[in-house]
mmCIF file of C-alpha atoms in Angstrom:
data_model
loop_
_atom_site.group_PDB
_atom_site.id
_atom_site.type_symbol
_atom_site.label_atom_id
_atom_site.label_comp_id
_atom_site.label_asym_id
_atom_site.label_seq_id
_atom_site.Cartn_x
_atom_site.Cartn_y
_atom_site.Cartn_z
ATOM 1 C CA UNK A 1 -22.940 52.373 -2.757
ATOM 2 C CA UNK A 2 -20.465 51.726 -0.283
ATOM 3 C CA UNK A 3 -16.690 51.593 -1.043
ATOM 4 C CA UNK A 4 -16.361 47.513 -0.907
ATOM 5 C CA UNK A 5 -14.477 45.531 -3.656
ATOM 6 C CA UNK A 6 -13.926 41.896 -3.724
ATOM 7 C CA UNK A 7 -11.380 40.344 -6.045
ATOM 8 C CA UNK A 8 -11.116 38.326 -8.066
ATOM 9 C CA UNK A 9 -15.159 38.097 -8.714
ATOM 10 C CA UNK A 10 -14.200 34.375 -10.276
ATOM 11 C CA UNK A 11 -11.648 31.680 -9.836
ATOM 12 C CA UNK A 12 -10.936 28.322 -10.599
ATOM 13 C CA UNK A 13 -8.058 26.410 -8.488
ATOM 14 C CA UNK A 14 -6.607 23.484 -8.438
ATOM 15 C CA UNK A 15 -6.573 20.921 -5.189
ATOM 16 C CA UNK A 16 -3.396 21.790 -2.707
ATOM 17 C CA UNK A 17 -3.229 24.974 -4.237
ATOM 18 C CA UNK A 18 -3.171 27.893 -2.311
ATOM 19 C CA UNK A 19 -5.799 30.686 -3.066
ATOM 20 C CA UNK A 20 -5.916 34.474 -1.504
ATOM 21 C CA UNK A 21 -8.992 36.306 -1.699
ATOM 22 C CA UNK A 22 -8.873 40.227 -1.066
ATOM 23 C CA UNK A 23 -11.676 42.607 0.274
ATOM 24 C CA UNK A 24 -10.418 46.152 -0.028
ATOM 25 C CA UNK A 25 -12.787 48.900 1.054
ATOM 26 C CA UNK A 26 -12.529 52.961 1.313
ATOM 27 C CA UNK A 27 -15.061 53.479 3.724
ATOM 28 C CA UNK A 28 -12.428 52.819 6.738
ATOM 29 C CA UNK A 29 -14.768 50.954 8.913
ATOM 30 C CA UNK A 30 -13.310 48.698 11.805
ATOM 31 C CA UNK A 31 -14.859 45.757 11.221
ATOM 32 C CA UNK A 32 -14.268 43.510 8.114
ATOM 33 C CA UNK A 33 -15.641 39.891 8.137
ATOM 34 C CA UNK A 34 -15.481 37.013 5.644
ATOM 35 C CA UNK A 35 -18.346 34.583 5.067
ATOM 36 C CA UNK A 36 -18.994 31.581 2.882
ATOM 37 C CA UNK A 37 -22.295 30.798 1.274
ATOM 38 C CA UNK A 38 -23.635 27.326 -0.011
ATOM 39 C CA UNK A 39 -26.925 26.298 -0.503
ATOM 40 C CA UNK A 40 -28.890 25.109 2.172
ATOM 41 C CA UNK A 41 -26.239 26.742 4.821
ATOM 42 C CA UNK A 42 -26.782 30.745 4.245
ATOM 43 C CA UNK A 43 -24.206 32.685 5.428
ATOM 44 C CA UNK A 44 -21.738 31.017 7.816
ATOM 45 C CA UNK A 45 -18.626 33.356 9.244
ATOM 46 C CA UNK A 46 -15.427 32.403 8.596
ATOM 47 C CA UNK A 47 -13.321 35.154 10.093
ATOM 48 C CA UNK A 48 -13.501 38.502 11.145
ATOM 49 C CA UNK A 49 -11.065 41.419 11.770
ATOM 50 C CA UNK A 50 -11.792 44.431 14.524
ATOM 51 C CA UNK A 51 -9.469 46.106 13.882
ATOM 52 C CA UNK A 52 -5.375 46.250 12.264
ATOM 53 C CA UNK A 53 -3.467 42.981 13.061
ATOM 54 C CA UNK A 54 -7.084 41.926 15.105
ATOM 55 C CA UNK A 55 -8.738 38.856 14.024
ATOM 56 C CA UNK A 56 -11.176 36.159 15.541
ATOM 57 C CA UNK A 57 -12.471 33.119 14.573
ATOM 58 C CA UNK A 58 -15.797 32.320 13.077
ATOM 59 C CA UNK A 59 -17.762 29.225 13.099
ATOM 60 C CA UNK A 60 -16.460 27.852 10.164
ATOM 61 C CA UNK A 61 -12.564 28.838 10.058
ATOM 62 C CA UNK A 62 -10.599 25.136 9.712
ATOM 63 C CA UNK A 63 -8.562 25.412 6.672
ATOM 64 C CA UNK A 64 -9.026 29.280 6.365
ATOM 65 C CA UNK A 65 -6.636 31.764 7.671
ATOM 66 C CA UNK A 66 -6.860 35.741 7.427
ATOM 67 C CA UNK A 67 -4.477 38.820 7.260
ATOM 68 C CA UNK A 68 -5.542 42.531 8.038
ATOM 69 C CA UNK A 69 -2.110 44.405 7.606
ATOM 70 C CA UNK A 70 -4.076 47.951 6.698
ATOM 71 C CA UNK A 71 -7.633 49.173 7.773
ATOM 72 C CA UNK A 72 -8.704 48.822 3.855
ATOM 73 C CA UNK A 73 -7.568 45.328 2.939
ATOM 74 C CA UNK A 74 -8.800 41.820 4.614
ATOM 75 C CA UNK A 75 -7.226 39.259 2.951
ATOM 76 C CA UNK A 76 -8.739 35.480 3.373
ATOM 77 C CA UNK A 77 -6.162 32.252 2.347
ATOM 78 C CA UNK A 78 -6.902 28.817 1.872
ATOM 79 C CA UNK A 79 -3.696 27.569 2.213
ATOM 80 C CA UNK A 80 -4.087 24.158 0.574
ATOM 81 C CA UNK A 81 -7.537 24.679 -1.667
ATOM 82 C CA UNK A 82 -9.979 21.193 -1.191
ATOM 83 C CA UNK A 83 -13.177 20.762 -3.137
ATOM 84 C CA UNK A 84 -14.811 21.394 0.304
ATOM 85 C CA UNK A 85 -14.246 24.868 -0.188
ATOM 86 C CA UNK A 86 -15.800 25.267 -3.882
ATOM 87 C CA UNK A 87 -17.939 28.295 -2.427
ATOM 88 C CA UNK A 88 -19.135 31.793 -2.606
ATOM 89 C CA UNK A 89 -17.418 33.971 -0.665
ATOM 90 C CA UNK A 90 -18.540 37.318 0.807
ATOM 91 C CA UNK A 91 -16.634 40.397 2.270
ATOM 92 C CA UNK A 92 -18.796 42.381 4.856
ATOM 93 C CA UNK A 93 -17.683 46.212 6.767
ATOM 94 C CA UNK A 94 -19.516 48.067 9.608
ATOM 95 C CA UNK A 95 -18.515 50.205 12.040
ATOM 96 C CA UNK A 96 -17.952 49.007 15.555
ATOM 97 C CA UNK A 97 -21.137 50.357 17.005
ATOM 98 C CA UNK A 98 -24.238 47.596 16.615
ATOM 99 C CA UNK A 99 -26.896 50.568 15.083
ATOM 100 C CA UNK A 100 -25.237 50.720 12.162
ATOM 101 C CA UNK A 101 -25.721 49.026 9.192
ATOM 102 C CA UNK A 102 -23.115 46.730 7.646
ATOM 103 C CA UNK A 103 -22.039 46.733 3.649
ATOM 104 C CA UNK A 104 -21.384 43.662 1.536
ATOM 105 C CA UNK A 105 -19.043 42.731 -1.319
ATOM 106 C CA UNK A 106 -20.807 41.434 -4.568
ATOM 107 C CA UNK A 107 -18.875 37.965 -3.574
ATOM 108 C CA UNK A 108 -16.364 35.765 -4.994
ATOM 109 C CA UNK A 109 -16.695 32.662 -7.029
ATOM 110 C CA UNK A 110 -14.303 30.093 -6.182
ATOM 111 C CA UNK A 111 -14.330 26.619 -7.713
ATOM 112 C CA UNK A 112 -11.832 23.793 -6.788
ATOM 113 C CA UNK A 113 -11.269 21.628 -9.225
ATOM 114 C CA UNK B 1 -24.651 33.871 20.654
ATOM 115 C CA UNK B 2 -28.107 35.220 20.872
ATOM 116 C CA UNK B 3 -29.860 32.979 17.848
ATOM 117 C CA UNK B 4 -32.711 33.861 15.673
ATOM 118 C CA UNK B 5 -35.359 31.483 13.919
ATOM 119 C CA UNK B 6 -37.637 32.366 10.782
ATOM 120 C CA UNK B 7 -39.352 29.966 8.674
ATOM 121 C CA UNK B 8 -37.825 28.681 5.654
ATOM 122 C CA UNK B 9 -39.895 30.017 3.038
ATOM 123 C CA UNK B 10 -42.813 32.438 2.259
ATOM 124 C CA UNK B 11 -44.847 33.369 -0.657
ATOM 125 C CA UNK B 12 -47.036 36.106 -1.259
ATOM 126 C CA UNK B 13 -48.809 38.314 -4.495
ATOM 127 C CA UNK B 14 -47.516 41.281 -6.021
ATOM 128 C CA UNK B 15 -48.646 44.701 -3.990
ATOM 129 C CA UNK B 16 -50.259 43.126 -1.253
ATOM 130 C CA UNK B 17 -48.572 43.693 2.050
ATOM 131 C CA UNK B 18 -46.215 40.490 3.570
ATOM 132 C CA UNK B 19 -44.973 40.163 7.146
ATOM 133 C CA UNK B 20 -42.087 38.112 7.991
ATOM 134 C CA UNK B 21 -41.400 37.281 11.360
ATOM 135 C CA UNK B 22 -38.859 36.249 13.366
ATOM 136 C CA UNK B 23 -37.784 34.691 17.158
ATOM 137 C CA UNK B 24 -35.311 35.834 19.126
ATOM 138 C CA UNK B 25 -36.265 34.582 22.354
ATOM 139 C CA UNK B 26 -32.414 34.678 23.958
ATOM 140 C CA UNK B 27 -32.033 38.427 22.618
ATOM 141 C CA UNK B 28 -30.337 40.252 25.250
ATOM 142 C CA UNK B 29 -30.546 43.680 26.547
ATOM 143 C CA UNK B 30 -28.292 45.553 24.607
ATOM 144 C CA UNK B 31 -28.873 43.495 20.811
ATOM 145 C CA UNK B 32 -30.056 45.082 18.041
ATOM 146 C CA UNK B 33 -32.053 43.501 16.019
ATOM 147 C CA UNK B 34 -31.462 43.667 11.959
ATOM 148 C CA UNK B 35 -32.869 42.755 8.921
ATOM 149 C CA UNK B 36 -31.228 42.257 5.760
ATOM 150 C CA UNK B 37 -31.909 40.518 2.507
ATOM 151 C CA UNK B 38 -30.207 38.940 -0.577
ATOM 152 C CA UNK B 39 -31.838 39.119 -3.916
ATOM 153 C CA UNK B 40 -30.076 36.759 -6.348
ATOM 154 C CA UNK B 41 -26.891 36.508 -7.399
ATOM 155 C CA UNK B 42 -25.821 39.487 -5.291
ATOM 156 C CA UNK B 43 -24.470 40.054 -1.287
ATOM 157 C CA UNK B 44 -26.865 40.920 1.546
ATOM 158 C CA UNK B 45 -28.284 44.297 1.419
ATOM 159 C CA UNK B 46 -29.198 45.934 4.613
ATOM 160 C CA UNK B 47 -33.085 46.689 5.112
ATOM 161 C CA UNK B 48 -33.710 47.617 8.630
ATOM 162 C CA UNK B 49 -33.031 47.690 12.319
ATOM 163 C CA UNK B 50 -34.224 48.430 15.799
ATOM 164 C CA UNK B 51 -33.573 48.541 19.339
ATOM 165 C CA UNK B 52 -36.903 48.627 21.392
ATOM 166 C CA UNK B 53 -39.324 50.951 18.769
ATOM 167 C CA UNK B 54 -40.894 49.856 16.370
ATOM 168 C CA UNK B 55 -39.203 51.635 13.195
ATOM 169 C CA UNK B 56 -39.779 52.661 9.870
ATOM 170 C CA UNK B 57 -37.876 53.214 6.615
ATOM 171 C CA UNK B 58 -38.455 53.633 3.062
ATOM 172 C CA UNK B 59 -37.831 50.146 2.293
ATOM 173 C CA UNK B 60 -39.796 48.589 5.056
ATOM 174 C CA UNK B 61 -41.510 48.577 8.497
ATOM 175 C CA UNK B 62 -40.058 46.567 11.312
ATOM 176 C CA UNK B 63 -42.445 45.834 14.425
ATOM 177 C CA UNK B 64 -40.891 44.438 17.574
ATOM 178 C CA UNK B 65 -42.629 42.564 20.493
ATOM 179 C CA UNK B 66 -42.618 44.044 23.726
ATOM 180 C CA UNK B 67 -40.897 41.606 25.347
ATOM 181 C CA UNK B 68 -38.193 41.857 22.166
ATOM 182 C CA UNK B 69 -38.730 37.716 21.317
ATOM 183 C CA UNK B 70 -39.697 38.414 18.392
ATOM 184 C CA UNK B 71 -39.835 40.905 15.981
ATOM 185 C CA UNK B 72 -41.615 41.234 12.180
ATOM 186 C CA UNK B 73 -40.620 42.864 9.321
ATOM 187 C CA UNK B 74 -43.432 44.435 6.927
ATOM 188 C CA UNK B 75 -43.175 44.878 3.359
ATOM 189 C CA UNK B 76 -46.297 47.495 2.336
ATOM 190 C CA UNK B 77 -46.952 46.205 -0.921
ATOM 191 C CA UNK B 78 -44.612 43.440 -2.268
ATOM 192 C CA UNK B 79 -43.311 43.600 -5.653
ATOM 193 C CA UNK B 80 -41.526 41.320 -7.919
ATOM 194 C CA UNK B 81 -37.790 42.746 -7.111
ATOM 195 C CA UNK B 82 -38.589 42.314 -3.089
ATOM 196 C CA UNK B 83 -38.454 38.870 -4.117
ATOM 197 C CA UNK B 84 -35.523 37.579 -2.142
ATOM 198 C CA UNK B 85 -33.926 36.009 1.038
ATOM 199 C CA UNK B 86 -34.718 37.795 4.225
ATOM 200 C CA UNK B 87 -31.984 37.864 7.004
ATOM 201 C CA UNK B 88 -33.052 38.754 11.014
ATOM 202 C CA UNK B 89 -29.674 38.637 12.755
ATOM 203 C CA UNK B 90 -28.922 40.243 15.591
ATOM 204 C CA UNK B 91 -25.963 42.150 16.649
ATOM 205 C CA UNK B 92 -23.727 40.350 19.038
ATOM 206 C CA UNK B 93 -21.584 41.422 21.436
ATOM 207 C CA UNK B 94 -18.682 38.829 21.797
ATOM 208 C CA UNK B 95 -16.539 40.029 24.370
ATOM 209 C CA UNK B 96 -14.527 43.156 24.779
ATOM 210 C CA UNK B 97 -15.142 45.532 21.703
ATOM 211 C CA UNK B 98 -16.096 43.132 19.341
ATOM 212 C CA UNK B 99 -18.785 42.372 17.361
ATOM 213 C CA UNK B 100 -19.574 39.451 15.263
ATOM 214 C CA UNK B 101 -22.252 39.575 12.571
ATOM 215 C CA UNK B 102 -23.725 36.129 12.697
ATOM 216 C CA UNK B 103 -26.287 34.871 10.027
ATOM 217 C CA UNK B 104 -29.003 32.065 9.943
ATOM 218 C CA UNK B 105 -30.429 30.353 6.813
ATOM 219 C CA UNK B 106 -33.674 32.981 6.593
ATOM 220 C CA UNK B 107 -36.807 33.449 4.511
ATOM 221 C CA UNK B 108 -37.113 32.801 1.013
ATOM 222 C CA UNK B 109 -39.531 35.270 0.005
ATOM 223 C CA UNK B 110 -41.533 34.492 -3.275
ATOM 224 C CA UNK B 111 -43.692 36.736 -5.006
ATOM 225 C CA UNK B 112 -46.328 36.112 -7.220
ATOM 226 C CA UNK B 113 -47.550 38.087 -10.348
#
């Protein structure tokens, strides 16, 4: 399996709290990308990183913000948690070429309360 | 972005062969086209992919069109654990280096005993 850990697998927040996810991986791909899942939507992208200090929006990103300080870790923040965002999140890595698969995190639980 | 469309849901029985398809009719050039699915309570796993050819793998066949509008992935003989959600994306190219990973709603696969 490919070296892609998500953490914390679980959490329960508060409203206008503020809640960091991490995605670390080991593989040192380029790309790292952050989705949200919710029945009846799929996947929808949040952000994405190409690279150290290189991130882009996604089609979902309003109250989201990332961080990629080091290749391994891609860090996702809601800065002021809303019930909107009770979700599952997932971590994703692939290399920059498109003929290569990508590799998912198991994803995250998150529950505002 | 280039989009794709599948239909919602599918059903089939247990070892005979299923074929999913899906439309891509504003693939461009230089897209490859992927296939990944989600079996419950877990992240997307990666299945398949292809350029032009049509392609094989342990896990699966995929079968483009000619003109590359459309494409269908084959399952040889279904079982219970290929029961699952069925991604076709397709790799975009969003400008410069980058490369987004976008994802549509796919096929819920069902299989029957």
């Amino acid at each position: 399996d490919a070296g892609i850990t998500q953490s914390p697998r679980h959490k329960v927040t508060e409203t206008g709290t503020p809640v960091t996810l991490r995605c670390h991986q080991t593989e040192n791909h380029r790309y790292m990308y952050w989705y949200r899942q919710d029945p009846g939507h799929g996947l929808r992208l949040i952000h994405y990183s190409y690279g150290v200090k290189d991130t882009d929006k996604g089609e979902v990103s309003d109250g989201y913000s990332v961080s990629r300080s080091k290749t391994e870790d891609f860090l996702l923040t809601l800065e002021s948690a809303t019930s909107s965002q009770t979700s599952v999140y997932f971590c994703a890595i692939s290399e920059q070429v498109p003929n290569t698969e990508a590799f998912f995190g198991q994803g995250t639980r998150l529950t505002v309360v | 972005d280039a989009k794709t469309t599948q239909p919602n849901s599918m059903e089939s029985n247990e070892e005979e062969p299923v074929h999913l398809p899906c439309n891509h009719s504003t693939i461009s050039g230089t897209d490859y086209i992927h296939w990944y699915r989600q079996l419950p309570s877990q992240g997307p796993e990666y299945v398949i992919h292809g350029l032009t050819s049509n392609v094989n793998n342990r896990m699966a066949s995929l079968a483009i069109a000619e003109d590359r509008k459309s494409s269908t992935l084959i399952l040889h003989r279904a079982t219970l654990r290929d029961a699952a959600v069925y991604y076709c994306i397709l790799r975009d190219y969003s400008g410069g280096s980058n490369y987004k990973l976008t994802f549509g709603k796919g096929t819920l696969l069902t299989v029957n005993p």
